[in-house]
XYZ file of N, CA and C in Angstrom:
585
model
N 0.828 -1.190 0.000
C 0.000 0.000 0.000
C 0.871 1.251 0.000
N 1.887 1.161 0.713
C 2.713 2.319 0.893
C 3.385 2.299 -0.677
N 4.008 1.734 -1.202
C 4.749 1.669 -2.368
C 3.700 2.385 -3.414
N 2.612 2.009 -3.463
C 1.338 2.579 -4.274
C 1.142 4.114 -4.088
N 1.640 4.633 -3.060
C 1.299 5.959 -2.647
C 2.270 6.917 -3.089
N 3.762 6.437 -2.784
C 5.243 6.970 -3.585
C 5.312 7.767 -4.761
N 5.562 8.774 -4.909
C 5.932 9.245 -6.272
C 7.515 8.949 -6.181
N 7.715 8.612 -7.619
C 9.473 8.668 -7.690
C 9.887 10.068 -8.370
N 10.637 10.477 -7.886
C 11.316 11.972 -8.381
C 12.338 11.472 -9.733
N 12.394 12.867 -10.090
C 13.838 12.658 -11.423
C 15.124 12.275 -10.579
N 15.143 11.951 -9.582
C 16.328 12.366 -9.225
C 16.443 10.485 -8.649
N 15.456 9.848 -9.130
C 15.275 8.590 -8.666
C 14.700 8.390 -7.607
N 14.923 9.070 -6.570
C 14.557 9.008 -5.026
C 13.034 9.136 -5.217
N 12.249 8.336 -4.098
C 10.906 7.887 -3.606
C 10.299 9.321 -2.730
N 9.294 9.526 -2.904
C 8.838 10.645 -1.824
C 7.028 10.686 -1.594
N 6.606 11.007 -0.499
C 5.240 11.351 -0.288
C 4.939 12.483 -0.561
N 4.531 13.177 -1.269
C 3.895 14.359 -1.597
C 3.188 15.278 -0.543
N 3.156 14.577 1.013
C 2.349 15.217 2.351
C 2.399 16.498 2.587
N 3.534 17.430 2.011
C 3.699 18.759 2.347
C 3.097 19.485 1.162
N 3.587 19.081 -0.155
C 2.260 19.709 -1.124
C 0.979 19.431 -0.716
N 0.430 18.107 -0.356
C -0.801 18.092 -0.546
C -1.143 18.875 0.889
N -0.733 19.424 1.565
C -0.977 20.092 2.958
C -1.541 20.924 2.455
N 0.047 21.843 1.948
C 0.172 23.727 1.497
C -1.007 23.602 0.205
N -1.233 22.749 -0.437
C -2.178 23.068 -1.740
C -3.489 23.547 -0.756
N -3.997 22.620 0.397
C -5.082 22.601 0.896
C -5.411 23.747 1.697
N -3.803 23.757 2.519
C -4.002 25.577 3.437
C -4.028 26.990 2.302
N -3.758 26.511 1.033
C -3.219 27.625 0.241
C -5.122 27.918 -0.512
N -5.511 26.682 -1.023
C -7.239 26.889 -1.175
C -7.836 26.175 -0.631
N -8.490 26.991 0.938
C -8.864 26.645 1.968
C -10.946 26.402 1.079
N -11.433 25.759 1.224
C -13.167 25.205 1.050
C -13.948 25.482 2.482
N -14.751 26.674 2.055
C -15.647 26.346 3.418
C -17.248 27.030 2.779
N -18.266 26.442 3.676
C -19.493 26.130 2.945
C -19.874 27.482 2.086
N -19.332 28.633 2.199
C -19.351 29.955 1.581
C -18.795 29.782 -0.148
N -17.897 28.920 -0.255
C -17.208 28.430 -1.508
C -17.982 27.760 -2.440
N -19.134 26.796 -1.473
C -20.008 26.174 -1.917
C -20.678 27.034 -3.172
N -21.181 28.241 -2.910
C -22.211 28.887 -3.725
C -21.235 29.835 -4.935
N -20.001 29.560 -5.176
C -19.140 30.216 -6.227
C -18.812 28.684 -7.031
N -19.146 28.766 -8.602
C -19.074 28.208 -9.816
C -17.619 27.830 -9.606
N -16.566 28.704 -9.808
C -14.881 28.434 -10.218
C -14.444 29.207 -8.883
N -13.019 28.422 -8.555
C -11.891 28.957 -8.241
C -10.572 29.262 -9.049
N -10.010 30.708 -8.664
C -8.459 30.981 -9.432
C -7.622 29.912 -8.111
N -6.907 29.475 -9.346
C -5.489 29.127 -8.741
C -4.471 29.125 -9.536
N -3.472 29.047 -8.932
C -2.081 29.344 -9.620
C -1.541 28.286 -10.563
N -1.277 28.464 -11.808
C -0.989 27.710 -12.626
C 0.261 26.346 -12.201
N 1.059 27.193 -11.538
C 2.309 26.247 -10.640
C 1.165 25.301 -10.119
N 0.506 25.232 -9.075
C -0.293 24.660 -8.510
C -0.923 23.838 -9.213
N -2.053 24.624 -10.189
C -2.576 22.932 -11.059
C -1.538 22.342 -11.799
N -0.783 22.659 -11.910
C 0.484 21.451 -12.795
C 0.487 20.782 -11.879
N 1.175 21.061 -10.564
C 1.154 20.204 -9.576
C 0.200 19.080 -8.921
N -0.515 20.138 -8.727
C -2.092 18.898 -8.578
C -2.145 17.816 -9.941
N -2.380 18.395 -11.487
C -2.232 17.482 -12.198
C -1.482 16.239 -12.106
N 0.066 16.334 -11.809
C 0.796 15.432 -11.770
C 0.314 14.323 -10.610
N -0.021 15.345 -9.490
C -0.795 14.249 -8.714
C -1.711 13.089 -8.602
N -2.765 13.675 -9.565
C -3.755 12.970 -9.890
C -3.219 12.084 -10.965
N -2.549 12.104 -11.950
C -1.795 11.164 -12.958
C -1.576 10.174 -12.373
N -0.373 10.283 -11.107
C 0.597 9.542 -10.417
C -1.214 8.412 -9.062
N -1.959 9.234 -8.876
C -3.214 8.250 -8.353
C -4.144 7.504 -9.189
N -4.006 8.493 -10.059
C -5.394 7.861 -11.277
C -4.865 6.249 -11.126
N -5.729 5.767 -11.632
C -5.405 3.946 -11.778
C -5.141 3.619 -10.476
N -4.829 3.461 -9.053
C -4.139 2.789 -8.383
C -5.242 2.389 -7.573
N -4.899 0.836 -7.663
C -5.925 0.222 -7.290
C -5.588 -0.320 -5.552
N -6.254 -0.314 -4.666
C -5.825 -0.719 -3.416
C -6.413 -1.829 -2.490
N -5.849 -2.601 -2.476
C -6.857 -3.987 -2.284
C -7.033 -3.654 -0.583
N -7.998 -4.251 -0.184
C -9.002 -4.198 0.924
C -8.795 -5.952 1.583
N -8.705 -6.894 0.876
C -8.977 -8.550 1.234
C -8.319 -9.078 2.102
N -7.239 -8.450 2.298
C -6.097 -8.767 3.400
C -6.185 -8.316 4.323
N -5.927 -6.882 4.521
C -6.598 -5.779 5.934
C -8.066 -6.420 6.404
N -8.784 -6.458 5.294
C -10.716 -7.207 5.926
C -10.146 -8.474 6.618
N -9.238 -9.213 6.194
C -9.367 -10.282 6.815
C -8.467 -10.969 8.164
N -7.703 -9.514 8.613
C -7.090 -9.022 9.742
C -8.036 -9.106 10.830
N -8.508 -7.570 10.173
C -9.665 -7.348 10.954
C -10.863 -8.444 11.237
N -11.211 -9.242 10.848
C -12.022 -10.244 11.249
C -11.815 -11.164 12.226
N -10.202 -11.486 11.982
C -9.517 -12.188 12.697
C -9.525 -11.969 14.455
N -8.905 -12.189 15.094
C -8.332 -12.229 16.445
C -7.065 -11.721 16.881
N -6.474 -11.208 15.765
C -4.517 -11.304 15.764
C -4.688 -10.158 16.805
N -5.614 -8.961 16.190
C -5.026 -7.747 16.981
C -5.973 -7.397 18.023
N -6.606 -8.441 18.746
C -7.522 -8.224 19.950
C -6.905 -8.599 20.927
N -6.720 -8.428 22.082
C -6.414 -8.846 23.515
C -7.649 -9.134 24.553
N -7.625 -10.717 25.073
C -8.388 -10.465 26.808
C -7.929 -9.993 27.567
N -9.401 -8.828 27.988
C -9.207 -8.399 29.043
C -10.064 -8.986 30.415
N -9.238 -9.316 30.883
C -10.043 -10.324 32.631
C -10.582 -9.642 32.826
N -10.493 -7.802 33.073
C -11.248 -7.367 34.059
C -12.675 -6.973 33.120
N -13.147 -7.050 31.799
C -13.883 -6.789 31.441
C -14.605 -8.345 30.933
N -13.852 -9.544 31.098
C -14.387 -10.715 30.756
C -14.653 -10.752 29.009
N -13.944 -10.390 28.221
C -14.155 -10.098 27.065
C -13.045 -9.246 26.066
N -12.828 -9.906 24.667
C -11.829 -8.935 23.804
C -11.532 -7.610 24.150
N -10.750 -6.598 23.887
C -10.515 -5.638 23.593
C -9.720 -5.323 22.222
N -9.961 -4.056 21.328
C -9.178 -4.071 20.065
C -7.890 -3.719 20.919
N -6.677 -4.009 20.409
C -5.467 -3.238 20.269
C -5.558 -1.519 19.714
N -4.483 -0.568 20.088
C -4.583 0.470 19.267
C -4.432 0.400 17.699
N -3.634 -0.769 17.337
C -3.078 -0.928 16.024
C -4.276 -1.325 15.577
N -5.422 -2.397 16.030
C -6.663 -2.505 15.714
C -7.491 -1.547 14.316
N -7.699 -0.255 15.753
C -8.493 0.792 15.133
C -7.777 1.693 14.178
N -6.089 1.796 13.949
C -5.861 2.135 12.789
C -5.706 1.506 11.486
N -5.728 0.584 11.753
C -6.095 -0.498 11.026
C -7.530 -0.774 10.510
N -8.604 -0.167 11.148
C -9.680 0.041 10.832
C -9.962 1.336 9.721
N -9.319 2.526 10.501
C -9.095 3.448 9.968
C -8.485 3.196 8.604
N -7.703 2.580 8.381
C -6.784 2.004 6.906
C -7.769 2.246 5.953
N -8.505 0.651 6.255
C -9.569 -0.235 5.900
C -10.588 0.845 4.851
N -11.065 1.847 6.270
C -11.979 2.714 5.431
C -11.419 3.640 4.529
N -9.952 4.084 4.684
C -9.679 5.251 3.984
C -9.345 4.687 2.479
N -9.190 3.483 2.607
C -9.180 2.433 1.071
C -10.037 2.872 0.407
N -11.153 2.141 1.161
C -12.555 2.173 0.520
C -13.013 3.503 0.318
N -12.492 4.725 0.708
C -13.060 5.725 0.204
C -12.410 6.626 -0.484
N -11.251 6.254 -0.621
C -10.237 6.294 -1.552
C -10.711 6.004 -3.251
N -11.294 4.441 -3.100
C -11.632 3.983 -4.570
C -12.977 4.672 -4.916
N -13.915 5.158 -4.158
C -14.569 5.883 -4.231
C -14.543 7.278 -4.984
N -13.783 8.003 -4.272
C -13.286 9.506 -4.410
C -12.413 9.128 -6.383
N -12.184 7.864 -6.529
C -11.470 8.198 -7.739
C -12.203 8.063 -9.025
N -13.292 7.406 -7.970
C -14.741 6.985 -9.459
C -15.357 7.941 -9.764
N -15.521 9.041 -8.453
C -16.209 10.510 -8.799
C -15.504 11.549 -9.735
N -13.642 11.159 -9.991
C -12.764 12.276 -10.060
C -12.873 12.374 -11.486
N -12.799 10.964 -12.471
C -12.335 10.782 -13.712
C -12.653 11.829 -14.750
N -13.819 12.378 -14.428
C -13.945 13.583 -15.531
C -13.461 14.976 -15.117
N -13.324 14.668 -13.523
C -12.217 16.081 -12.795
C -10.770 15.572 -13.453
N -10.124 14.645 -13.412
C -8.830 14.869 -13.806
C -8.480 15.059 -14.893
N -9.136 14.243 -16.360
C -9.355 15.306 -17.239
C -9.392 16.226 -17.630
N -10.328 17.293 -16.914
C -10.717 18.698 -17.016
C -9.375 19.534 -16.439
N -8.407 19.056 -15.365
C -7.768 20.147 -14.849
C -6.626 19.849 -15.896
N -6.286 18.719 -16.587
C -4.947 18.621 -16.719
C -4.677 18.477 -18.135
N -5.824 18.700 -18.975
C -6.392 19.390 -20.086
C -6.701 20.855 -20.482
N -6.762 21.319 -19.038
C -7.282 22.410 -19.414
C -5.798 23.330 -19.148
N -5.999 24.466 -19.874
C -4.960 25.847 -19.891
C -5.390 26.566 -18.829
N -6.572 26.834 -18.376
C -6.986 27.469 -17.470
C -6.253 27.915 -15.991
N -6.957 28.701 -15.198
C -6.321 28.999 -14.047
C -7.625 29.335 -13.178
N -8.708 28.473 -13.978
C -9.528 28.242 -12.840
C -10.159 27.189 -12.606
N -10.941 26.546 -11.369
C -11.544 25.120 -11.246
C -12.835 24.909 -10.725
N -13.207 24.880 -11.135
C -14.401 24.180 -10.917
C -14.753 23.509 -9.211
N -15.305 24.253 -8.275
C -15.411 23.765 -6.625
C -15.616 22.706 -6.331
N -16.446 22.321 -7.627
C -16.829 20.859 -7.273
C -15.836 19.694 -7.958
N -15.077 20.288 -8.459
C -13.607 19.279 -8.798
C -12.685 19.612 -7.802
N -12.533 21.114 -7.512
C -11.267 21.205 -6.145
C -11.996 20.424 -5.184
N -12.936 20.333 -4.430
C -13.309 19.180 -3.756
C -13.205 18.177 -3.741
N -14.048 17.206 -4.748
C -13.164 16.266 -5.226
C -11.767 15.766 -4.940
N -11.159 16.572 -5.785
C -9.466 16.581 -6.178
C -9.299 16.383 -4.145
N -9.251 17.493 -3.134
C -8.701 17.751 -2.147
C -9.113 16.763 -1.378
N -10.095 15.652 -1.518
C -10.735 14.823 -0.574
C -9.625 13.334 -1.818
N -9.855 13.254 -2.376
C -8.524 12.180 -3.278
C -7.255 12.107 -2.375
N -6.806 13.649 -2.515
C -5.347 13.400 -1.996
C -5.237 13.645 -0.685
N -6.201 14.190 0.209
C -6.687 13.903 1.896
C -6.538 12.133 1.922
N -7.426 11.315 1.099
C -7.397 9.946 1.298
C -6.105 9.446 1.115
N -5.587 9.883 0.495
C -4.075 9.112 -0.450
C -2.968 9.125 0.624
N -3.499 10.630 1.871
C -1.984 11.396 2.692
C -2.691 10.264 3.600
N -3.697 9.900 3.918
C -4.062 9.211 5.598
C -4.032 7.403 4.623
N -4.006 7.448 3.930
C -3.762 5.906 3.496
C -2.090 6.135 3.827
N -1.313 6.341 3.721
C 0.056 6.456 4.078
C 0.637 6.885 5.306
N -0.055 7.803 5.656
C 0.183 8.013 7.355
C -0.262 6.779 7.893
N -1.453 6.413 7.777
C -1.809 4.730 8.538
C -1.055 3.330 7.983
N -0.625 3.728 6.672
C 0.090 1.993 6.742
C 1.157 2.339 6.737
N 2.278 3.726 7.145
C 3.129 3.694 7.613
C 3.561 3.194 9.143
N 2.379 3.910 9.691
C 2.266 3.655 11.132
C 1.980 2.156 11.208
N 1.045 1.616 11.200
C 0.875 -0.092 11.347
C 2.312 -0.856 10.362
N 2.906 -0.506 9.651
C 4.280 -1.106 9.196
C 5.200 -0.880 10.623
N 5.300 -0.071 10.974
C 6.673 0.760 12.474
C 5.789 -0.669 13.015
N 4.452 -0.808 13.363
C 4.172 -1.519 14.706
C 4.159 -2.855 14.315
N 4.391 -3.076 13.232
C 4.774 -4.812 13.136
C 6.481 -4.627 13.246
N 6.989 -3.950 12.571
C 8.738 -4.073 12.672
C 8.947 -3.970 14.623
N 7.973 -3.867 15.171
C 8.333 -4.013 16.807
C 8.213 -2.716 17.555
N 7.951 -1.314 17.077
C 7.417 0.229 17.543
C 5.924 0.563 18.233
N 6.316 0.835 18.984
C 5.061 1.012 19.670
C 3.651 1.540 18.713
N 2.322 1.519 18.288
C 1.430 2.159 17.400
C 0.986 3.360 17.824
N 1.459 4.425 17.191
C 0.820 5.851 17.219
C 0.086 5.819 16.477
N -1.353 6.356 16.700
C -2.099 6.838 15.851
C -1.665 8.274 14.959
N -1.085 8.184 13.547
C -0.938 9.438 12.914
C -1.957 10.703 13.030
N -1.606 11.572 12.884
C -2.312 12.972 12.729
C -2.736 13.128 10.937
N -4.101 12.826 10.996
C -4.876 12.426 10.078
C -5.539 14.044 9.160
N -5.177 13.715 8.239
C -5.924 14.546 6.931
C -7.232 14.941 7.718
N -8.197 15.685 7.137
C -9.459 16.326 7.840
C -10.123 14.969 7.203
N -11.560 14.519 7.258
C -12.410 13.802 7.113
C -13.395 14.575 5.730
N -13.053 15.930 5.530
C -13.976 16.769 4.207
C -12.924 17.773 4.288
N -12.763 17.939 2.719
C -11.999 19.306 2.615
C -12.842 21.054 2.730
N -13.883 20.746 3.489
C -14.631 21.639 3.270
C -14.783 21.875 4.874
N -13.455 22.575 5.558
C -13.191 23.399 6.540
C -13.986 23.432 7.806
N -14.883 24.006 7.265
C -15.899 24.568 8.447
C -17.180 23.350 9.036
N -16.722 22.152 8.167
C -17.826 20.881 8.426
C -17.237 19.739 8.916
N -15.474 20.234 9.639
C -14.941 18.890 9.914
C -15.244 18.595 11.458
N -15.214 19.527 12.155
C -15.931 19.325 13.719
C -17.278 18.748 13.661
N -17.998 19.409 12.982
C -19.192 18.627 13.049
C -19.562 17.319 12.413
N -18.499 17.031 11.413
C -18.467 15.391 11.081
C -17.981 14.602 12.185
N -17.074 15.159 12.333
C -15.782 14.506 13.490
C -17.074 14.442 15.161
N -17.643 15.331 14.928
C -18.857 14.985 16.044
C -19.626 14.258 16.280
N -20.507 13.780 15.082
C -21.681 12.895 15.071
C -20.810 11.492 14.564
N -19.477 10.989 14.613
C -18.698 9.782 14.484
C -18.669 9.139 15.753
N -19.787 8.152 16.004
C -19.420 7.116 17.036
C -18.043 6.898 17.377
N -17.157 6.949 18.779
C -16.371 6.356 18.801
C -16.107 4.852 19.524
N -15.030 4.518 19.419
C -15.220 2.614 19.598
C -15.470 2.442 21.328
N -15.380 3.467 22.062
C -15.329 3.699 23.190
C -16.962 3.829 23.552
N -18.048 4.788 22.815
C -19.370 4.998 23.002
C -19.686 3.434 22.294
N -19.380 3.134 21.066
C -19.952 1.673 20.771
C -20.033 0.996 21.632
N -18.655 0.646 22.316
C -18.274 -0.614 23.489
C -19.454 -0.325 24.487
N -19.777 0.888 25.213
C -20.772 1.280 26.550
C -22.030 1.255 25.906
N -22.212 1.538 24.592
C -23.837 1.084 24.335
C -24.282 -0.486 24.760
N -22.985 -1.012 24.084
C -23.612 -2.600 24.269
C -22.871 -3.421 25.457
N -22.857 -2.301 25.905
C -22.777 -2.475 27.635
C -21.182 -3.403 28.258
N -20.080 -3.009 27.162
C -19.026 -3.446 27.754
C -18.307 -2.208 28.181
Protein backbone atom coordinates (compact mmCIF):
# COMPACT_ATOMS: atom_id res chain seq x y z
CA UNK A 1 0.00 0.00 0.00
CA UNK A 2 2.71 2.32 0.89
CA UNK A 3 4.75 1.67 -2.37
CA UNK A 4 1.34 2.58 -4.27
CA UNK A 5 1.30 5.96 -2.65
CA UNK A 6 5.24 6.97 -3.59
CA UNK A 7 5.93 9.25 -6.27
CA UNK A 8 9.47 8.67 -7.69
CA UNK A 9 11.32 11.97 -8.38
CA UNK A 10 13.84 12.66 -11.42
CA UNK A 11 16.33 12.37 -9.23
CA UNK A 12 15.27 8.59 -8.67
CA UNK A 13 14.56 9.01 -5.03
CA UNK A 14 10.91 7.89 -3.61
CA UNK A 15 8.84 10.64 -1.82
CA UNK A 16 5.24 11.35 -0.29
CA UNK A 17 3.90 14.36 -1.60
CA UNK A 18 2.35 15.22 2.35
CA UNK A 19 3.70 18.76 2.35
CA UNK A 20 2.26 19.71 -1.12
CA UNK A 21 -0.80 18.09 -0.55
CA UNK A 22 -0.98 20.09 2.96
CA UNK A 23 0.17 23.73 1.50
CA UNK A 24 -2.18 23.07 -1.74
CA UNK A 25 -5.08 22.60 0.90
CA UNK A 26 -4.00 25.58 3.44
CA UNK A 27 -3.22 27.63 0.24
CA UNK A 28 -7.24 26.89 -1.17
CA UNK A 29 -8.86 26.64 1.97
CA UNK A 30 -13.17 25.20 1.05
CA UNK A 31 -15.65 26.35 3.42
CA UNK A 32 -19.49 26.13 2.94
CA UNK A 33 -19.35 29.96 1.58
CA UNK A 34 -17.21 28.43 -1.51
CA UNK A 35 -20.01 26.17 -1.92
CA UNK A 36 -22.21 28.89 -3.73
CA UNK A 37 -19.14 30.22 -6.23
CA UNK A 38 -19.07 28.21 -9.82
CA UNK A 39 -14.88 28.43 -10.22
CA UNK A 40 -11.89 28.96 -8.24
CA UNK A 41 -8.46 30.98 -9.43
CA UNK A 42 -5.49 29.13 -8.74
CA UNK A 43 -2.08 29.34 -9.62
CA UNK A 44 -0.99 27.71 -12.63
CA UNK A 45 2.31 26.25 -10.64
CA UNK A 46 -0.29 24.66 -8.51
CA UNK A 47 -2.58 22.93 -11.06
CA UNK A 48 0.48 21.45 -12.80
CA UNK A 49 1.15 20.20 -9.58
CA UNK A 50 -2.09 18.90 -8.58
CA UNK A 51 -2.23 17.48 -12.20
CA UNK A 52 0.80 15.43 -11.77
CA UNK A 53 -0.80 14.25 -8.71
CA UNK A 54 -3.76 12.97 -9.89
CA UNK A 55 -1.80 11.16 -12.96
CA UNK A 56 0.60 9.54 -10.42
CA UNK A 57 -3.21 8.25 -8.35
CA UNK A 58 -5.39 7.86 -11.28
CA UNK A 59 -5.40 3.95 -11.78
CA UNK A 60 -4.14 2.79 -8.38
CA UNK A 61 -5.93 0.22 -7.29
CA UNK A 62 -5.83 -0.72 -3.42
CA UNK A 63 -6.86 -3.99 -2.28
CA UNK A 64 -9.00 -4.20 0.92
CA UNK A 65 -8.98 -8.55 1.23
CA UNK A 66 -6.10 -8.77 3.40
CA UNK A 67 -6.60 -5.78 5.93
CA UNK A 68 -10.72 -7.21 5.93
CA UNK A 69 -9.37 -10.28 6.81
CA UNK A 70 -7.09 -9.02 9.74
CA UNK A 71 -9.66 -7.35 10.95
CA UNK A 72 -12.02 -10.24 11.25
CA UNK A 73 -9.52 -12.19 12.70
CA UNK A 74 -8.33 -12.23 16.45
CA UNK A 75 -4.52 -11.30 15.76
CA UNK A 76 -5.03 -7.75 16.98
CA UNK A 77 -7.52 -8.22 19.95
CA UNK A 78 -6.41 -8.85 23.52
CA UNK A 79 -8.39 -10.47 26.81
CA UNK A 80 -9.21 -8.40 29.04
CA UNK A 81 -10.04 -10.32 32.63
CA UNK A 82 -11.25 -7.37 34.06
CA UNK A 83 -13.88 -6.79 31.44
CA UNK A 84 -14.39 -10.71 30.76
CA UNK A 85 -14.16 -10.10 27.07
CA UNK A 86 -11.83 -8.93 23.80
CA UNK A 87 -10.52 -5.64 23.59
CA UNK A 88 -9.18 -4.07 20.07
CA UNK A 89 -5.47 -3.24 20.27
CA UNK A 90 -4.58 0.47 19.27
CA UNK A 91 -3.08 -0.93 16.02
CA UNK A 92 -6.66 -2.50 15.71
CA UNK A 93 -8.49 0.79 15.13
CA UNK A 94 -5.86 2.13 12.79
CA UNK A 95 -6.10 -0.50 11.03
CA UNK A 96 -9.68 0.04 10.83
CA UNK A 97 -9.10 3.45 9.97
CA UNK A 98 -6.78 2.00 6.91
CA UNK A 99 -9.57 -0.24 5.90
CA UNK A 100 -11.98 2.71 5.43
CA UNK A 101 -9.68 5.25 3.98
CA UNK A 102 -9.18 2.43 1.07
CA UNK A 103 -12.56 2.17 0.52
CA UNK A 104 -13.06 5.73 0.20
CA UNK A 105 -10.24 6.29 -1.55
CA UNK A 106 -11.63 3.98 -4.57
CA UNK A 107 -14.57 5.88 -4.23
CA UNK A 108 -13.29 9.51 -4.41
CA UNK A 109 -11.47 8.20 -7.74
CA UNK A 110 -14.74 6.98 -9.46
CA UNK A 111 -16.21 10.51 -8.80
CA UNK A 112 -12.76 12.28 -10.06
CA UNK A 113 -12.34 10.78 -13.71
CA UNK A 114 -13.95 13.58 -15.53
CA UNK A 115 -12.22 16.08 -12.79
CA UNK A 116 -8.83 14.87 -13.81
CA UNK A 117 -9.35 15.31 -17.24
CA UNK A 118 -10.72 18.70 -17.02
CA UNK A 119 -7.77 20.15 -14.85
CA UNK A 120 -4.95 18.62 -16.72
CA UNK A 121 -6.39 19.39 -20.09
CA UNK A 122 -7.28 22.41 -19.41
CA UNK A 123 -4.96 25.85 -19.89
CA UNK A 124 -6.99 27.47 -17.47
CA UNK A 125 -6.32 29.00 -14.05
CA UNK A 126 -9.53 28.24 -12.84
CA UNK A 127 -11.54 25.12 -11.25
CA UNK A 128 -14.40 24.18 -10.92
CA UNK A 129 -15.41 23.76 -6.63
CA UNK A 130 -16.83 20.86 -7.27
CA UNK A 131 -13.61 19.28 -8.80
CA UNK A 132 -11.27 21.21 -6.14
CA UNK A 133 -13.31 19.18 -3.76
CA UNK A 134 -13.16 16.27 -5.23
CA UNK A 135 -9.47 16.58 -6.18
CA UNK A 136 -8.70 17.75 -2.15
CA UNK A 137 -10.73 14.82 -0.57
CA UNK A 138 -8.52 12.18 -3.28
CA UNK A 139 -5.35 13.40 -2.00
CA UNK A 140 -6.69 13.90 1.90
CA UNK A 141 -7.40 9.95 1.30
CA UNK A 142 -4.07 9.11 -0.45
CA UNK A 143 -1.98 11.40 2.69
CA UNK A 144 -4.06 9.21 5.60
CA UNK A 145 -3.76 5.91 3.50
CA UNK A 146 0.06 6.46 4.08
CA UNK A 147 0.18 8.01 7.36
CA UNK A 148 -1.81 4.73 8.54
CA UNK A 149 0.09 1.99 6.74
CA UNK A 150 3.13 3.69 7.61
CA UNK A 151 2.27 3.65 11.13
CA UNK A 152 0.88 -0.09 11.35
CA UNK A 153 4.28 -1.11 9.20
CA UNK A 154 6.67 0.76 12.47
CA UNK A 155 4.17 -1.52 14.71
CA UNK A 156 4.77 -4.81 13.14
CA UNK A 157 8.74 -4.07 12.67
CA UNK A 158 8.33 -4.01 16.81
CA UNK A 159 7.42 0.23 17.54
CA UNK A 160 5.06 1.01 19.67
CA UNK A 161 1.43 2.16 17.40
CA UNK A 162 0.82 5.85 17.22
CA UNK A 163 -2.10 6.84 15.85
CA UNK A 164 -0.94 9.44 12.91
CA UNK A 165 -2.31 12.97 12.73
CA UNK A 166 -4.88 12.43 10.08
CA UNK A 167 -5.92 14.55 6.93
CA UNK A 168 -9.46 16.33 7.84
CA UNK A 169 -12.41 13.80 7.11
CA UNK A 170 -13.98 16.77 4.21
CA UNK A 171 -12.00 19.31 2.62
CA UNK A 172 -14.63 21.64 3.27
CA UNK A 173 -13.19 23.40 6.54
CA UNK A 174 -15.90 24.57 8.45
CA UNK A 175 -17.83 20.88 8.43
CA UNK A 176 -14.94 18.89 9.91
CA UNK A 177 -15.93 19.32 13.72
CA UNK A 178 -19.19 18.63 13.05
CA UNK A 179 -18.47 15.39 11.08
CA UNK A 180 -15.78 14.51 13.49
CA UNK A 181 -18.86 14.98 16.04
CA UNK A 182 -21.68 12.89 15.07
CA UNK A 183 -18.70 9.78 14.48
CA UNK A 184 -19.42 7.12 17.04
CA UNK A 185 -16.37 6.36 18.80
CA UNK A 186 -15.22 2.61 19.60
CA UNK A 187 -15.33 3.70 23.19
CA UNK A 188 -19.37 5.00 23.00
CA UNK A 189 -19.95 1.67 20.77
CA UNK A 190 -18.27 -0.61 23.49
CA UNK A 191 -20.77 1.28 26.55
CA UNK A 192 -23.84 1.08 24.34
CA UNK A 193 -23.61 -2.60 24.27
CA UNK A 194 -22.78 -2.47 27.63
CA UNK A 195 -19.03 -3.45 27.75
Amino acid sequence: VVALTLIRRNDRSVVFPLNAITSFSEKYPITTTHLKTEDVAIDRKDRNLVAMLLIHLSGKRLHTRILGSLLDSDTFLEYDLSLGAFRELPVYQGMSQLHEEIRSFARSQEGLNFSQTAIYLSRNTTIRIADLIAIQNLLDRAANIFLLATAVIQYLKGSAFEMPLLRPSTPITDQVEALDEERVTADEAARYVGL
